[in-house]
Coordinates of C-alpha atoms in Angstrom, one line a residue:
F1 CA 9.2 14.6 8.3
N2 CA 12.2 13.3 10.1
N3 CA 11.7 15.4 13.2
T4 CA 8.8 13.3 14.6
I5 CA 9.1 11.2 17.8
I6 CA 6.3 8.9 16.7
T7 CA 7.6 5.4 15.8
N8 CA 6.0 2.5 14.0
S9 CA 3.4 4.5 12.2
F10 CA 2.5 5.3 8.6
E11 CA 0.2 7.4 6.5
L12 CA -1.5 6.7 3.2
F13 CA -1.9 9.7 0.9
G14 CA -4.2 10.1 -2.0
Y15 CA -2.8 11.8 -5.1
D16 CA -5.3 13.3 -7.6
Y17 CA -4.1 13.7 -11.2
M18 CA -5.6 15.0 -14.5
I19 CA -4.3 13.8 -17.9
D20 CA -4.4 16.2 -20.8
Q21 CA -5.0 15.4 -24.5
D22 CA -1.3 14.7 -24.9
F23 CA -1.4 12.2 -22.0
L24 CA 0.7 14.5 -19.8
P25 CA -0.2 14.1 -16.1
Y26 CA -0.9 17.1 -13.8
L27 CA -1.0 16.8 -10.0
I28 CA -4.1 18.5 -8.7
E29 CA -3.9 17.8 -5.0
V30 CA -2.6 15.4 -2.3
N31 CA -5.1 14.2 0.2
T32 CA -4.2 13.1 3.7
N33 CA -7.6 11.2 3.9
P34 CA -8.0 9.5 0.5
C35 CA -11.4 8.0 -0.5
L36 CA -11.2 4.2 -0.2
E37 CA -14.8 3.6 -1.5
F38 CA -15.4 0.6 -3.7
A39 CA -17.5 2.6 -6.2
C40 CA -16.9 0.3 -9.2
P41 CA -15.1 -3.0 -10.0
L42 CA -12.0 -1.2 -11.1
L43 CA -11.7 0.8 -7.9
T44 CA -12.4 -2.3 -5.9
T45 CA -9.3 -4.0 -7.6
I46 CA -7.1 -0.9 -7.3
I47 CA -8.0 0.0 -3.7
S48 CA -7.8 -3.6 -2.5
S49 CA -4.3 -3.8 -3.9
V50 CA -3.2 -0.5 -2.4
I51 CA -4.4 -1.6 1.0
E52 CA -2.7 -5.0 0.8
H53 CA 0.6 -3.5 -0.4
T54 CA 0.4 -0.7 2.2
M55 CA 0.1 -3.3 5.0
R56 CA 2.9 -5.4 3.5
V57 CA 5.3 -2.4 3.4
A58 CA 4.2 -0.7 6.7
V59 CA 3.2 -3.6 9.0
D60 CA 5.1 -6.7 7.8
S61 CA 8.4 -5.0 8.4
V62 CA 7.5 -4.4 12.1
C63 CA 5.4 -7.5 12.7
P64 CA 6.6 -10.2 10.2
P65 CA 4.8 -13.5 9.7
P66 CA 5.7 -16.3 12.1
I67 CA 8.8 -18.4 11.4
N68 CA 8.2 -21.7 9.6
E69 CA 8.2 -23.9 12.6
Y70 CA 5.3 -22.0 14.2
R71 CA 3.1 -21.8 11.1
T72 CA -0.1 -23.7 10.6
K73 CA -1.0 -25.1 7.2
A74 CA -3.5 -22.3 6.7
C75 CA -1.0 -19.7 7.8
Q76 CA 1.6 -21.1 5.4
E77 CA -1.0 -21.1 2.5
A78 CA -2.0 -17.5 3.3
I79 CA 1.7 -16.4 3.3
E80 CA 2.3 -18.1 0.0
L81 CA -0.7 -16.5 -1.5
I82 CA 0.3 -13.0 -0.3
N83 CA 3.9 -13.4 -1.4
S84 CA 2.8 -14.7 -4.9
E85 CA 2.2 -11.1 -5.9
P86 CA 5.1 -8.7 -5.9
I87 CA 5.0 -5.6 -3.8
R88 CA 4.3 -2.7 -6.1
F89 CA 5.7 0.1 -4.0
T90 CA 8.1 0.7 -1.1
S91 CA 8.5 2.9 1.9
L92 CA 9.9 6.3 1.4
F93 CA 11.6 6.3 4.8
D94 CA 13.5 3.7 6.7

């Protein structure tokens, strides 16, 4: 992973698990092209959150929001809304 010359990029992997009768998880496969289809309300919530947090971790570190003096009221409100929910995951690599 660390031998690449590509900079400022990221990948989103999909992990498929099964849970047995004792609630033990088993990894089935890892997908490099996970399905992001909103097939039901629960998936809509989960996938929307995954996409938002992926962007916050992968993009905001490279292209942060504008500093306070250059923000419009709408920009400031959007940033406050986004920051009101904690990031649920972090980058594996720096």
